Every structure is written in C-alpha cells, then in structure tokens.
C-alpha cells in the first residue's frame, strides 16, 4: 500500500464512524483511515456520566453551531452542538438509549429506504448491544455497546412518575426498547462499569490496536476529491498542512447531519443554486443535499417537590465534589448515571398509531448547563412532540471549509407541531396530577398555572422550547428526487462515495438518535463489505389495537378541570 493510500477513508469518528472503523477492520484485510477534527475523549467530564452538561457546552469537544433566526420561535437563534472529539456526539450526549418505535423503521421503508424496515433492523440493534439484564428476542447480550438503567431508580420520584402514568390510564412497559415502546417505565442509558459508553469506548478503542486502522485527529476535511463522477479520496488539513489521501475502494462520510451535507456541498455535490451562491463549482447536481432537516424540540415542565428527596440538594459544590470523588474511586453512585432513569412514550391523540410524545423524567429542577432552576427541591419532565412535520435545511455559506454552514430548522412551522406541544402541556398536567404524585407534587413553576389557552401555550413554547440535539435526515435515504443516498447508503450518481450517519434517516424516529445511528452503521458495514444481511426478525410488536378510537388504554383516575 502506498503512502497516503487506503482502502476506505472514513470522515468523522462519531457514533457511526467509530462503528465503521471497527467493523471494516475486523477481518484484517482492508486498510482504513479514520479522520476526526477533534481530539482525545480522555476527560473526566466526558467519561463521568453525571457531567454530561459540560462537554456539549465546551468548544474543545463540540461544534458550537447556532441556527439562523427561527421564524416560528420568535426569531431565536437555537444552539446546535455537535461532537468534535473521538466518539463524536456519543461523547457529548445525554447517553439516553432509545431505538425508536418499530413503526418508525417501517415508515423508512415506505419512504423508499428498501430493506430498512423493523424486521431487518432489529437484528442489528441486537448485534450492537450488551443489555445489562440479558438477551432475548429483542435485546442483545454480546455486542460492544453497554446499556443499563443507571442506579436502577433508587430515587422514589422515578417510580412515582411511572405510577402516575398508569394512574392516568396509560400502559406500563418493562422495556420500551423491546416489544412495547408505548407506556411508562425505566429508561436506559449507554453506561457501562459506571462510565459513559460512547462509540469511542465501545468500538474504536478495541479497533485502534489493529495494524490496519489509522486514526488521525485534529484533521479538518476540506472536501471529497472527485475524478468525474467517482470519489477518489479526500483533502484535509492538520496543523496548517494540507494533505490529499486516496481511497482505493470508498470514501465514507460519517460527519453527522450538519457535517456530511456540508462536506458534500463543499465538494460541489448538491443543489446548484446553493453551490453557486457560495462560489462553489457544481460537480454533481443533487438537490436533496442539506434538505429535509428534522430535529426534536422539548421543554422542561418543572414543579416544586414537597419532600426533601430531589437532586437539587446535591447541586452545591461540596456535594458535587463528594459525588466526583466517589466516582473516581469506585465508578458508582450519582456520578455513574445521567439521572434520566424513568420515562414515558405516549400518543398525543386518538388516530395516532404509535407514540409521538416522549418524556424524560429528572428528579431535579435544573437547566441543561447543570445549574439550579430555583431554590429548594424540585423535579422536571423533559417533554416533546417527536414526529415533527416541519422541515429545514443546512446550506453551505462559503467555499472556505472553516466557515460554518447556514442552519435553519423552521421549528414549529407546521400547525401539527404546534398542536403537538399543546397536547404536551395538557396531558402532562393530567399525569402529574395523579394520586401517585400527591405526596411530592408542589407548585407548577413552568409553564405556570396561568398558561392555559392555546395562545398562551403557543407563546410559552416559542420562548421556552429547546432543541433535544437530534438533527437528522439531511442526506435522506430513498429513491425520490430529494434522496441523497440509495438504500445501500451510496451517494446517488457518484461512484465509491457513501454517507453513513443520522443524516441518511428518511424521517426522524420517536426517540433519541444515538441508538438508531449505531444501528445504521452496523447494517451499512455489512452492505459495504457485501456480506449477507443478518436474518430478519419475526419478533412481534405490541400496539394498542384501538389506536384509531382512543388516545390511551383506560380512563384517567383524575382529570383537571
């Protein structure tokens, strides 16, 4: 093999790129180069789960993107951090492990992503995972990715929230990543032996011992090199020096839903109008590049807590120090969890076939930067409408790769999304006002009891809603005119070039995106190597048979008036 020549070049050592680096080198036959703009993930703030708010707000570890003024959010510029470190966004995220509903993947296939239905993707979810409670028809027990429930809901607020959900007439689910997503139950996280189990820890670190994997950090990729309609390599910059490297087989972009479309556009692949405006010569017309951008929004529903059991009592410097020291010495305790240990997935109304609202329950009232929301005890629910109809875009602004792209989500442009958040407010109040929460529920802090009408809820949401940090779908997989990659993840019209990350999702799943991104990379690795796909699963899916006529299975025991 010549110097600067490899079989595969992977751009981005994130949730997908680390998986590919492992799988494409495991047989020892191919030389693989993995390029990452960021550096090492060996920081206590990355590895200690409870410190999750720090890396996502640190320039060293995350691209600190911001959107254009969002016209339906009172022109607010929204924060959009993306991982810039080994492990990518799996090293800065909240570690919540949600695969999505089975119907989300059937929806992908209906959108043109042939072969990506639930039966076909479930075996790859299992392949990736070691579930702390053992394998079965739905869960894996031999995969690289460690998944557990943190501290197993020791705080009483977690179980009270689940009971409130069932009091309100919703289902309970023992495993929302198993046969039944809908309902209330324990939440899962990518934590193993008390540490954040990013794809860097799970996949990349074992692979780095192999002679056929080369990892280059602090490497800013400028563009994909093309010979006509064939990708031949990439150009990247490191320490002020520009390098061209050649790929004998394929170039694979795994730079994420912001980075991958931006790199395609920098390479002259995309909508000609967008490229020409930025002074980039068109190499290949592909109008869907950067379009179809989707994300999850959420807000914090906050309450005071009448009992002295919330984590607000642990937010002073002395308690944080004790938590940190215990974690350093033992890798357990409150430092070894993301604190999202119970959750809920419900349907917003009758006629919605599978859940479109998601709850993360937190036994504290605080902001994403880890600071207290108010003095005293409290708890909060992160609630969002997870199947948005609004669509945005990522557009290159300059031929200079150091200039960030223009990002606009058009959050809440569609009336159905605004309606979904009204449902979030009203249904959450009903749930929290169930008997199970009576001994804990204090005053409603946010939105506040005075926020009642559609207009008041809409105004509150426009000001309070935040990104759940799940940008996706900007290089959608399919066969229509806006599809960027085909169902094999190959860029349409360009030889030897693929995109493998959350940008290829046709639609956003109901849940956090790390798990489905890892699954996509696992399955794509087999496609790239020409391997026979894993045998499809026939495991059944539990659904409410009367979804067309009811919003939940039973009637609530208490209804707000």
PDB file of N, CA, C and O in Angstrom, residues 449-473:
ATOM      1  N   UNK A 449     -49.351  27.862  36.183  1.00  0.00           N
ATOM      2  CA  UNK A 449     -50.774  27.541  36.122  1.00  0.00           C
ATOM      3  C   UNK A 449     -51.577  28.505  35.264  1.00  0.00           C
ATOM      4  O   UNK A 449     -52.657  28.160  34.771  1.00  0.00           O
ATOM      5  N   UNK A 450     -51.074  29.706  35.075  1.00  0.00           N
ATOM      6  CA  UNK A 450     -51.821  30.704  34.291  1.00  0.00           C
ATOM      7  C   UNK A 450     -51.738  30.452  32.787  1.00  0.00           C
ATOM      8  O   UNK A 450     -52.468  31.078  32.011  1.00  0.00           O
ATOM      9  N   UNK A 451     -50.852  29.562  32.364  1.00  0.00           N
ATOM     10  CA  UNK A 451     -50.696  29.261  30.930  1.00  0.00           C
ATOM     11  C   UNK A 451     -51.701  28.166  30.577  1.00  0.00           C
ATOM     12  O   UNK A 451     -51.471  26.981  30.857  1.00  0.00           O
ATOM     13  N   UNK A 452     -52.823  28.548  29.971  1.00  0.00           N
ATOM     14  CA  UNK A 452     -53.922  27.608  29.758  1.00  0.00           C
ATOM     15  C   UNK A 452     -54.439  27.562  28.328  1.00  0.00           C
ATOM     16  O   UNK A 452     -54.684  26.488  27.788  1.00  0.00           O
ATOM     17  N   UNK A 453     -54.645  28.715  27.711  1.00  0.00           N
ATOM     18  CA  UNK A 453     -55.260  28.745  26.381  1.00  0.00           C
ATOM     19  C   UNK A 453     -54.255  28.337  25.310  1.00  0.00           C
ATOM     20  O   UNK A 453     -53.035  28.326  25.552  1.00  0.00           O
ATOM     21  N   UNK A 454     -54.768  28.035  24.123  1.00  0.00           N
ATOM     22  CA  UNK A 454     -53.869  27.706  23.013  1.00  0.00           C
ATOM     23  C   UNK A 454     -52.869  28.822  22.778  1.00  0.00           C
ATOM     24  O   UNK A 454     -51.669  28.576  22.567  1.00  0.00           O
ATOM     25  N   UNK A 455     -53.346  30.046  22.804  1.00  0.00           N
ATOM     26  CA  UNK A 455     -52.470  31.188  22.533  1.00  0.00           C
ATOM     27  C   UNK A 455     -51.398  31.328  23.608  1.00  0.00           C
ATOM     28  O   UNK A 455     -50.226  31.617  23.302  1.00  0.00           O
ATOM     29  N   UNK A 456     -51.774  31.114  24.872  1.00  0.00           N
ATOM     30  CA  UNK A 456     -50.796  31.215  25.962  1.00  0.00           C
ATOM     31  C   UNK A 456     -49.773  30.089  25.879  1.00  0.00           C
ATOM     32  O   UNK A 456     -48.574  30.313  26.097  1.00  0.00           O
ATOM     33  N   UNK A 457     -50.234  28.887  25.569  1.00  0.00           N
ATOM     34  CA  UNK A 457     -49.303  27.761  25.433  1.00  0.00           C
ATOM     35  C   UNK A 457     -48.355  27.998  24.267  1.00  0.00           C
ATOM     36  O   UNK A 457     -47.138  27.796  24.384  1.00  0.00           O
ATOM     37  N   UNK A 458     -48.892  28.444  23.146  1.00  0.00           N
ATOM     38  CA  UNK A 458     -48.040  28.697  21.978  1.00  0.00           C
ATOM     39  C   UNK A 458     -46.961  29.727  22.294  1.00  0.00           C
ATOM     40  O   UNK A 458     -45.786  29.563  21.910  1.00  0.00           O
ATOM     41  N   UNK A 459     -47.343  30.800  23.001  1.00  0.00           N
ATOM     42  CA  UNK A 459     -46.379  31.854  23.333  1.00  0.00           C
ATOM     43  C   UNK A 459     -45.302  31.308  24.274  1.00  0.00           C
ATOM     44  O   UNK A 459     -44.111  31.606  24.118  1.00  0.00           O
ATOM     45  N   UNK A 460     -45.722  30.516  25.262  1.00  0.00           N
ATOM     46  CA  UNK A 460     -44.752  29.910  26.175  1.00  0.00           C
ATOM     47  C   UNK A 460     -43.785  29.010  25.424  1.00  0.00           C
ATOM     48  O   UNK A 460     -42.565  29.077  25.620  1.00  0.00           O
ATOM     49  N   UNK A 461     -44.301  28.145  24.563  1.00  0.00           N
ATOM     50  CA  UNK A 461     -43.463  27.194  23.844  1.00  0.00           C
ATOM     51  C   UNK A 461     -42.459  27.915  22.959  1.00  0.00           C
ATOM     52  O   UNK A 461     -41.273  27.550  22.911  1.00  0.00           O
ATOM     53  N   UNK A 462     -42.903  28.962  22.285  1.00  0.00           N
ATOM     54  CA  UNK A 462     -41.972  29.698  21.405  1.00  0.00           C
ATOM     55  C   UNK A 462     -40.775  30.226  22.183  1.00  0.00           C
ATOM     56  O   UNK A 462     -39.659  30.275  21.659  1.00  0.00           O
ATOM     57  N   UNK A 463     -40.977  30.607  23.439  1.00  0.00           N
ATOM     58  CA  UNK A 463     -39.899  31.183  24.233  1.00  0.00           C
ATOM     59  C   UNK A 463     -39.110  30.142  25.029  1.00  0.00           C
ATOM     60  O   UNK A 463     -37.924  30.326  25.285  1.00  0.00           O
ATOM     61  N   UNK A 464     -39.757  29.044  25.415  1.00  0.00           N
ATOM     62  CA  UNK A 464     -39.126  28.098  26.341  1.00  0.00           C
ATOM     63  C   UNK A 464     -38.566  26.856  25.679  1.00  0.00           C
ATOM     64  O   UNK A 464     -37.694  26.191  26.249  1.00  0.00           O
ATOM     65  N   UNK A 465     -39.047  26.509  24.499  1.00  0.00           N
ATOM     66  CA  UNK A 465     -38.651  25.240  23.885  1.00  0.00           C
ATOM     67  C   UNK A 465     -37.170  25.267  23.514  1.00  0.00           C
ATOM     68  O   UNK A 465     -36.619  26.322  23.171  1.00  0.00           O
ATOM     69  N   UNK A 466     -36.531  24.105  23.627  1.00  0.00           N
ATOM     70  CA  UNK A 466     -35.117  23.963  23.279  1.00  0.00           C
ATOM     71  C   UNK A 466     -34.937  22.751  22.385  1.00  0.00           C
ATOM     72  O   UNK A 466     -35.762  21.833  22.380  1.00  0.00           O
ATOM     73  N   UNK A 467     -33.844  22.736  21.651  1.00  0.00           N
ATOM     74  CA  UNK A 467     -33.520  21.553  20.864  1.00  0.00           C
ATOM     75  C   UNK A 467     -33.169  20.403  21.798  1.00  0.00           C
ATOM     76  O   UNK A 467     -32.532  20.583  22.836  1.00  0.00           O
ATOM     77  N   UNK A 468     -33.605  19.201  21.422  1.00  0.00           N
ATOM     78  CA  UNK A 468     -33.164  17.990  22.117  1.00  0.00           C
ATOM     79  C   UNK A 468     -31.856  17.474  21.516  1.00  0.00           C
ATOM     80  O   UNK A 468     -31.394  16.392  21.876  1.00  0.00           O
ATOM     81  N   UNK A 469     -31.292  18.240  20.574  1.00  0.00           N
ATOM     82  CA  UNK A 469     -29.994  17.930  19.958  1.00  0.00           C
ATOM     83  C   UNK A 469     -30.050  16.665  19.120  1.00  0.00           C
ATOM     84  O   UNK A 469     -29.162  15.815  19.197  1.00  0.00           O
ATOM     85  N   UNK A 470     -31.092  16.555  18.286  1.00  0.00           N
ATOM     86  CA  UNK A 470     -31.266  15.391  17.419  1.00  0.00           C
ATOM     87  C   UNK A 470     -31.394  15.783  15.946  1.00  0.00           C
ATOM     88  O   UNK A 470     -32.307  15.316  15.256  1.00  0.00           O
ATOM     89  N   UNK A 471     -30.514  16.623  15.409  1.00  0.00           N
ATOM     90  CA  UNK A 471     -30.609  16.952  13.989  1.00  0.00           C
ATOM     91  C   UNK A 471     -30.402  15.701  13.139  1.00  0.00           C
ATOM     92  O   UNK A 471     -29.583  14.846  13.473  1.00  0.00           O
ATOM     93  N   UNK A 472     -31.134  15.605  12.043  1.00  0.00           N
ATOM     94  CA  UNK A 472     -31.084  14.374  11.245  1.00  0.00           C
ATOM     95  C   UNK A 472     -31.709  14.612   9.880  1.00  0.00           C
ATOM     96  O   UNK A 472     -32.298  15.659   9.618  1.00  0.00           O
ATOM     97  N   UNK A 473     -31.540  13.614   9.000  1.00  0.00           N
ATOM     98  CA  UNK A 473     -32.326  13.485   7.760  1.00  0.00           C
ATOM     99  C   UNK A 473     -31.884  14.381   6.605  1.00  0.00           C
ATOM    100  O   UNK A 473     -32.602  14.500   5.611  1.00  0.00           O
TER     101      UNK A 473
END
